[in-house]
Short mmCIF file of C-alpha atoms in Angstrom, two decimals:
data_model
loop_
_atom_site.label_atom_id
_atom_site.label_comp_id
_atom_site.label_asym_id
_atom_site.label_seq_id
_atom_site.Cartn_x
_atom_site.Cartn_y
_atom_site.Cartn_z
CA MET A 90 -2.46 -12.55 -21.16
CA THR A 91 -1.63 -15.95 -19.77
CA GLU A 92 0.93 -14.90 -17.26
CA ASP A 93 0.54 -12.51 -14.30
CA ILE A 94 3.44 -10.16 -14.31
CA LEU A 95 3.69 -10.30 -10.56
CA ASP A 96 3.94 -13.97 -10.44
CA LYS A 97 7.26 -13.95 -12.39
CA GLN A 98 8.89 -11.88 -9.65
CA THR A 99 11.54 -13.33 -7.47
CA TYR A 100 10.44 -12.65 -3.90
CA VAL A 101 12.74 -10.54 -1.66
CA SER A 102 13.43 -11.93 1.81
CA SER A 103 11.58 -9.95 4.31
CA THR A 104 14.69 -9.82 6.43
CA SER A 105 16.66 -8.37 3.53
CA LEU A 106 14.02 -5.76 2.96
CA GLN A 107 14.07 -4.90 6.69
CA PHE A 108 17.84 -4.40 6.67
CA LEU A 109 17.64 -2.36 3.50
CA LEU A 110 14.96 -0.04 4.96
CA GLN A 111 17.01 0.27 8.19
CA GLU A 112 19.72 1.89 6.15
CA LEU A 113 17.21 4.61 4.96
CA VAL A 114 17.81 6.96 7.86
CA PRO A 115 21.67 6.44 8.27
CA THR A 116 22.07 7.03 4.56
CA SER A 117 19.91 10.11 4.57
CA ILE A 118 21.95 11.52 7.46
CA ARG A 119 25.29 10.84 5.52
CA VAL A 120 23.93 12.45 2.31
CA SER A 121 22.53 15.43 4.13
CA HIS A 122 25.81 15.79 6.18
CA LYS A 123 27.82 15.85 3.01
CA LEU A 124 25.65 18.28 1.14
CA LEU A 125 25.67 20.70 4.11
CA ASP A 126 29.41 20.63 4.44
CA PRO A 127 30.79 23.48 2.43
CA THR A 128 34.36 22.08 2.58
CA VAL A 129 33.50 18.87 0.70
CA SER A 130 33.84 18.81 -3.01
CA THR A 131 31.03 16.38 -3.87
CA PHE A 132 32.00 15.79 -7.52
CA ALA A 133 35.79 15.14 -7.43
CA GLU A 134 35.59 12.03 -5.30
CA GLU A 135 37.14 8.78 -6.45
CA SER A 136 34.90 5.90 -5.87
CA GLU A 137 36.56 3.38 -3.53
CA GLN A 138 35.39 -0.01 -2.38
CA THR A 139 33.88 0.01 1.02
CA ARG A 140 36.03 -1.77 3.63
CA ILE A 141 35.41 -2.58 7.26
CA ASP A 142 37.86 0.11 8.31
CA GLN A 143 36.67 2.83 5.90
CA GLN A 144 34.59 5.69 7.21
CA LEU A 145 31.24 5.94 5.45
CA SER A 146 31.19 9.76 6.01
CA THR A 147 33.10 12.43 7.84
CA ILE A 148 30.79 11.93 10.86
CA LYS A 149 32.96 10.66 13.72
CA SER A 150 33.65 6.98 13.80
CA ASP A 151 31.01 6.24 11.19
CA PHE A 152 32.28 2.83 10.21
CA PRO A 153 30.35 -0.15 8.63
CA GLY A 154 28.46 -2.16 11.18
CA THR A 155 28.16 0.72 13.65
CA VAL A 156 25.08 2.83 14.45
CA ASN A 157 26.57 5.97 15.99
CA VAL A 158 25.57 7.96 12.83
CA LEU A 159 22.15 7.96 14.38
CA ASP A 160 23.42 10.04 17.23
CA SER A 161 24.21 12.86 14.74
CA PRO A 162 22.39 16.15 15.48
CA LEU A 163 21.10 15.86 11.85
CA LEU A 164 18.78 13.09 12.86
CA ASP A 165 15.66 15.14 12.96
CA ASN A 166 16.89 17.91 10.74
CA ASP A 167 14.50 18.87 7.92
CA GLU A 168 17.13 17.86 5.36
CA VAL A 169 16.99 14.38 6.59
CA THR A 170 13.26 13.96 7.25
CA ILE A 171 12.28 15.45 3.83
CA ARG A 172 14.77 13.16 2.13
CA VAL A 173 13.39 10.04 3.88
CA GLU A 174 9.74 11.18 3.07
CA SER A 175 10.59 11.66 -0.63
CA TYR A 176 12.11 8.26 -0.96
CA GLY A 177 8.74 6.92 0.32
CA TYR A 178 6.80 9.23 -2.00
CA SER A 179 8.69 8.03 -5.04
CA LEU A 180 8.23 4.36 -3.99
CA GLY A 181 4.53 4.98 -3.30
CA LEU A 182 3.93 6.32 -6.86
CA LYS A 183 5.56 3.32 -8.59
CA ILE A 184 4.26 0.59 -6.24
CA ALA A 185 0.70 1.74 -6.72
CA GLU A 186 0.94 1.10 -10.42
CA VAL A 187 2.31 -2.45 -9.89
CA LEU A 188 -0.20 -3.32 -7.29
CA LEU A 189 -3.14 -1.85 -9.31
CA TYR A 190 -2.21 -4.19 -12.13
CA LYS A 191 -2.43 -7.15 -9.77
CA SER A 192 -5.79 -6.15 -8.34
CA SER A 193 -7.43 -4.77 -11.47
CA GLY A 194 -10.39 -7.04 -10.75
CA ASN A 195 -11.17 -5.02 -7.59
CA LYS A 196 -13.12 -1.96 -8.30
CA VAL A 197 -11.66 1.25 -6.73
CA VAL A 198 -14.44 3.78 -6.97
CA ASP A 199 -14.06 6.17 -4.05
CA ILE A 200 -11.57 7.35 -1.52
CA LEU A 201 -12.70 4.84 1.08
CA ASP A 202 -11.79 2.08 -1.44
CA ILE A 203 -8.39 3.72 -1.88
CA MET A 204 -7.75 3.68 1.84
CA LYS A 205 -8.72 0.07 1.96
CA PHE A 206 -6.29 -0.54 -0.86
CA VAL A 207 -3.50 0.99 1.23
CA CYS A 208 -4.44 -1.02 4.24
CA ARG A 209 -4.72 -4.31 2.55
CA ASP A 210 -2.69 -4.57 -0.69
CA VAL A 211 0.06 -1.91 0.01
CA TRP A 212 0.82 -3.03 3.53
CA LYS A 213 0.74 -6.66 2.53
CA CYS A 214 3.29 -6.01 -0.14
CA LEU A 215 5.70 -4.02 2.04
CA TYR A 216 5.20 -5.63 5.57
CA ASN A 217 3.50 -9.03 4.78
CA LYS A 218 0.52 -7.98 6.98
CA GLN A 219 -2.60 -5.80 6.77
CA MET A 220 -3.24 -2.64 8.74
CA ASP A 221 -5.12 -3.33 11.87
CA ASN A 222 -7.73 -0.52 11.81
CA LEU A 223 -9.21 2.07 9.51
CA ARG A 224 -11.40 4.92 10.74
CA THR A 225 -12.84 8.15 9.01
CA ASN A 226 -14.91 11.10 9.91
CA HIS A 227 -16.35 11.09 6.31
CA ARG A 228 -15.02 14.64 5.86
CA GLY A 229 -11.69 13.87 4.29
CA THR A 230 -9.82 12.66 7.42
CA PHE A 231 -8.69 9.07 7.80
CA VAL A 232 -6.89 7.32 10.63
CA LEU A 233 -4.94 4.09 9.74
CA VAL A 234 -3.52 1.99 12.59
CA ASP A 235 -0.72 -0.61 12.49
CA ASN A 236 -0.47 -2.21 16.01
CA ASN A 237 2.94 -3.69 15.35
CA TYR A 238 4.67 -1.58 12.68
CA LYS A 239 7.56 -3.76 11.23
CA LEU A 240 9.90 -0.88 10.36
CA ILE A 241 10.36 0.21 14.03
CA SER A 242 9.28 -2.84 16.12
CA SER A 243 12.82 -4.25 16.27
CA LEU A 244 14.41 -1.03 17.45
CA ASN A 245 15.58 -1.08 21.09
CA SER A 246 18.03 1.44 22.38
CA SER A 247 20.60 0.94 25.12
CA LYS A 248 19.46 4.19 26.64
CA GLY A 249 15.91 3.08 27.09
CA MET A 250 12.50 3.78 25.52
CA GLN A 251 12.70 7.56 25.16
CA GLU A 252 15.81 7.22 22.91
CA THR A 253 14.14 4.42 21.06
CA LEU A 254 11.15 6.63 20.36
CA SER A 255 13.08 9.62 19.18
CA LYS A 256 15.05 7.59 16.67
CA ALA A 257 12.06 5.53 15.61
CA LYS A 258 10.12 8.70 14.82
CA VAL A 259 12.37 9.49 11.94
CA TYR A 260 11.80 6.25 10.23
CA LEU A 261 8.03 7.03 10.19
CA TRP A 262 8.56 9.71 7.47
CA PHE A 263 9.07 6.85 5.04
CA PRO A 264 5.68 5.24 5.25
CA CYS A 265 4.06 8.78 5.28
CA GLY A 266 5.73 9.33 2.02
CA VAL A 267 4.64 5.93 0.74
CA ILE A 268 0.95 6.67 1.58
CA ARG A 269 1.11 10.20 0.04
CA GLY A 270 2.62 8.80 -3.10
CA ILE A 271 0.03 6.22 -3.55
CA LEU A 272 -2.78 8.72 -2.95
CA MET A 273 -1.13 10.98 -5.53
CA SER A 274 -1.20 8.24 -8.07
CA PHE A 275 -4.99 8.31 -7.64
CA GLY A 276 -4.93 12.10 -8.07
CA ILE A 277 -5.46 12.85 -4.42
CA GLU A 278 -3.45 15.43 -2.61
CA ALA A 279 -3.06 14.49 1.04
CA ASN A 280 -1.22 15.51 4.20
CA VAL A 281 0.03 12.42 6.04
CA SER A 282 1.50 12.40 9.50
CA ALA A 283 2.31 9.55 11.94
CA GLU A 284 2.67 9.12 15.69
CA ILE A 285 3.71 6.31 17.86
CA THR A 286 0.88 5.84 20.29
CA GLN A 287 2.24 2.86 22.25
CA PHE A 288 5.48 1.45 20.82
CA PRO A 289 5.45 -0.31 18.31
CA ALA A 290 1.86 0.76 17.46
CA VAL A 291 1.67 3.64 14.85
CA VAL A 292 -1.24 5.72 13.92
CA PHE A 293 -1.26 7.45 10.48
CA ASN A 294 -3.41 10.54 10.17
CA ILE A 295 -4.36 11.29 6.62
CA HIS A 296 -6.03 14.65 5.68
CA THR A 297 -7.61 15.24 2.27
CA SER A 298 -10.08 17.66 0.96
CA ILE A 299 -12.52 14.98 -0.30
CA ASN A 300 -15.73 14.37 1.48
CA ASN A 301 -17.32 10.96 1.14
CA MET B 363 22.98 -27.77 38.86
CA THR B 364 23.78 -24.11 38.53
CA ILE B 365 24.36 -21.45 35.93
CA TYR B 366 26.97 -18.99 37.21
CA SER B 367 27.60 -16.60 34.24
CA PHE B 368 27.13 -15.93 30.60
CA PHE B 369 29.63 -14.18 28.38
CA ILE B 370 29.65 -12.94 24.66
CA PHE B 371 32.97 -12.17 23.04
CA ASP B 372 33.04 -10.46 19.58
CA ARG B 373 35.43 -11.17 16.70
CA HIS B 374 37.77 -8.49 17.96
CA CYS B 375 38.43 -10.38 21.17
CA ASN B 376 36.35 -8.00 23.37
CA CYS B 377 33.77 -9.01 25.89
CA ILE B 378 30.61 -7.49 24.69
CA TYR B 379 28.26 -9.03 27.12
CA ASN B 380 28.78 -10.24 30.72
CA ARG B 381 25.94 -11.55 32.92
CA GLU B 382 26.59 -12.99 36.40
CA TYR B 383 23.91 -14.77 38.35
CA THR B 384 24.02 -14.76 42.13
CA HIS B 385 22.14 -17.60 43.65
CA THR B 386 21.11 -17.22 47.31
CA ALA B 387 18.47 -18.98 49.39
CA SER B 388 16.33 -15.83 49.51
CA SER B 389 16.33 -15.04 45.83
CA ASN B 390 14.07 -17.72 44.47
CA ASP B 391 12.09 -15.59 42.19
CA THR B 392 13.98 -12.37 41.45
CA LEU B 393 17.14 -12.51 39.50
CA SER B 394 20.19 -11.01 41.13
CA GLY B 395 23.70 -10.51 39.88
CA GLN B 396 25.62 -7.98 37.81
CA ILE B 397 25.33 -7.02 34.17
CA ASN B 398 28.30 -5.88 32.07
CA LYS B 399 30.47 -5.17 35.18
CA SER B 400 33.30 -7.58 34.41
CA ASN B 401 33.68 -7.16 30.66
CA ASP B 402 37.12 -5.63 30.98
CA SER B 403 38.16 -7.50 34.10
CA ASN B 404 41.19 -9.87 34.22
CA SER B 405 38.96 -12.83 34.66
CA SER B 406 37.15 -12.19 31.38
CA LYS B 407 40.43 -11.65 29.54
CA LEU B 408 41.82 -14.82 31.13
CA LEU B 409 38.64 -16.72 30.10
CA PHE B 410 38.94 -15.55 26.57
CA GLY B 411 42.65 -16.50 26.55
CA ILE B 412 42.11 -19.95 27.77
CA LEU B 413 39.30 -20.53 25.25
CA TYR B 414 41.37 -19.23 22.43
CA SER B 415 44.28 -21.53 23.41
CA LEU B 416 42.11 -24.62 23.87
CA LYS B 417 40.46 -23.96 20.46
CA THR B 418 43.87 -23.70 18.85
CA ILE B 419 45.00 -26.89 20.53
CA SER B 420 41.83 -28.79 19.53
CA ASN B 421 42.50 -27.83 16.01
CA LYS B 422 46.16 -28.88 16.08
CA LEU B 423 45.33 -32.26 17.68
CA ALA B 424 43.15 -33.14 14.70
CA ASN B 425 45.94 -32.44 12.11
CA ASP B 426 45.14 -35.53 10.18
CA GLU B 427 43.23 -34.23 7.24
CA GLU B 428 40.87 -37.19 7.22
CA THR B 429 39.64 -36.47 10.75
CA GLU B 430 36.62 -34.33 11.18
CA MET B 431 37.11 -30.78 12.55
CA ASN B 432 37.75 -30.92 16.21
CA GLU B 433 35.48 -28.46 18.03
CA LEU B 434 35.93 -27.32 21.59
CA LYS B 435 32.57 -27.69 23.40
CA SER B 436 33.40 -27.45 27.01
CA PHE B 437 36.09 -27.94 29.66
CA THR B 438 36.04 -28.46 33.48
CA ILE B 439 38.11 -26.83 36.14
CA GLY B 440 37.43 -28.44 39.54
CA SER B 441 33.76 -28.10 40.17
CA PHE B 442 33.24 -25.47 37.43
CA LYS B 443 32.47 -26.28 33.79
CA VAL B 444 32.82 -23.78 30.89
CA HIS B 445 30.58 -24.33 27.83
CA PHE B 446 31.62 -22.81 24.53
CA TRP B 447 30.03 -22.20 21.08
CA GLU B 448 31.30 -19.99 18.26
CA SER B 449 29.42 -18.63 15.25
CA LEU B 450 30.95 -18.66 11.82
CA SER B 451 31.24 -14.89 12.22
CA ARG B 452 33.30 -15.48 15.26
CA PHE B 453 30.94 -14.36 17.98
CA LYS B 454 31.78 -16.59 20.97
CA PHE B 455 29.18 -17.53 23.37
CA VAL B 456 30.17 -18.89 26.86
CA ILE B 457 28.31 -20.14 29.81
CA VAL B 458 29.90 -21.09 33.12
CA THR B 459 28.08 -23.74 35.16
CA ASN B 460 28.82 -26.27 37.89
CA GLY B 461 30.33 -29.65 36.84
CA GLU B 462 27.13 -31.55 36.70
CA VAL B 463 25.76 -29.85 33.61
CA SER B 464 26.58 -32.15 30.75
CA GLN B 465 26.46 -30.07 27.52
CA LEU B 466 24.92 -26.79 26.45
CA SER B 467 25.50 -26.66 22.68
CA ASP B 468 21.80 -26.29 21.93
CA VAL B 469 21.37 -23.56 24.56
CA LEU B 470 24.29 -21.58 23.27
CA PHE B 471 23.04 -21.95 19.68
CA GLU B 472 19.62 -20.78 20.77
CA LEU B 473 21.02 -17.77 22.52
CA TYR B 474 22.74 -16.82 19.22
CA SER B 475 19.98 -17.74 16.69
CA ASN B 476 16.92 -16.64 18.63
CA TYR B 477 18.12 -13.89 20.94
CA PHE B 478 21.32 -12.31 19.56
CA ILE B 479 20.01 -12.28 15.99
CA LYS B 480 16.62 -10.93 17.01
CA TYR B 481 17.60 -8.28 19.54
CA VAL B 482 21.02 -7.23 18.42
CA VAL B 483 21.49 -7.98 14.68
CA LYS B 484 18.03 -7.15 13.58
CA ASN B 485 17.90 -4.18 15.93
CA GLY B 486 18.57 -1.03 13.87
CA LEU B 487 19.90 0.78 16.99
CA MET B 488 22.55 -1.77 17.83
CA PRO B 489 25.86 -2.27 16.13
CA VAL B 490 27.39 -5.53 14.89
CA GLU B 491 30.89 -3.86 14.96
CA PHE B 492 31.29 -2.98 18.59
CA THR B 493 33.76 -0.34 19.67
CA ALA B 494 36.55 -0.93 22.06
CA GLU B 495 34.96 1.48 24.62
CA GLY B 496 32.04 3.70 25.13
CA GLU B 497 28.29 3.38 24.62
CA TYR B 498 28.53 0.98 21.77
CA SER B 499 31.08 -1.39 23.31
CA LYS B 500 28.59 -3.55 25.06
CA ILE B 501 25.18 -5.11 24.58
CA ASN B 502 23.05 -2.88 26.84
CA ASN B 503 19.58 -2.83 25.46
CA GLY B 504 16.90 -3.88 27.84
CA LYS B 505 15.23 -6.37 25.45
CA PHE B 506 18.22 -8.57 25.00
CA ILE B 507 18.94 -8.61 28.71
CA GLU B 508 15.43 -9.29 29.74
CA GLU B 509 14.75 -11.96 27.21
CA THR B 510 18.02 -13.85 27.71
CA ASP B 511 17.49 -13.77 31.41
CA ASN B 512 14.00 -15.21 31.05
CA TYR B 513 15.29 -17.91 28.72
CA LEU B 514 18.19 -19.02 30.92
CA GLN B 515 16.02 -18.87 33.95
CA SER B 516 13.50 -21.15 32.37
CA LEU B 517 16.09 -23.92 31.97
CA SER B 518 15.94 -26.73 34.51
CA ILE B 519 19.68 -26.46 35.06
CA PHE B 520 19.58 -22.69 36.02
CA ARG B 521 19.27 -23.57 39.74
CA SER B 522 18.28 -26.91 41.03
#
């Protein structure tokens, strides 16, 4: 093959990707709100072009360019968090195939190599930087650290750091899903959780049943 | 030379940010002055009105189609000078100084391109469509306030 499949890609502006991912949580809230509302007929709706004065959902004052949808009580509802995580999971499954094609020269032989693949290739693809740290107890548990996690680093609430943290936490379900999806593409079941240690640093805890 | 205040108006003619700097002999290091206290005051509305009128007049004066667009940059009232810059998306940035400050176009553009874009537009917890009242009617996040204060304070014209 004379051409690398990835080299033909048109690159996505990192700012555009950032804005798109920022819509993950608001959109998940709107979808969950709609599905949980028994009065709404979800299939009879006429599609209408979005305008600046058209509500995006029946949540109060949910207009384009506003952020009050994030004040919905659904913010940390399981419906929303599972939805955000599953988006990440699906993306992780697919992105692993594409990236593995690119790095087929590098041998991936054990779970530590897979974790390095996540820290280097996956994070470089999504966030244009590598993870900052990788630790393991060699009994199936891994700790991955990103000291300046791009998806949440630009969040800053008018109500202060506590409000920023509680909203940023919901965004973390997405990278947890991505990591879990990538591990699954290697045939590894994992449990992934994330915590904000010192904003905007994020620690990803990965538990597998594989000793190495 | 002195910077007295800094305003941002949105495209719905509302004052979304208002920062007033109080300069006294004893406040050399710490910044003093009010934040978002005069957004709805008559002086803010009057300031917006005079800027709107002058902007309209400056466009009318250049009605010759061969003339370049006439842009309002600043105007002087007595010993005060009002500096003005507007984005294409119609966010208006205003700084009020004393009369000796010549022009602040670069500063106003910097406030838009480096601070407003970074701490408001790219901030997923801030709107770009501000409401007329309530929590989301003003720029209130600490990062924007802190960083713009630091920037303006670092300028030689802030107080000298």
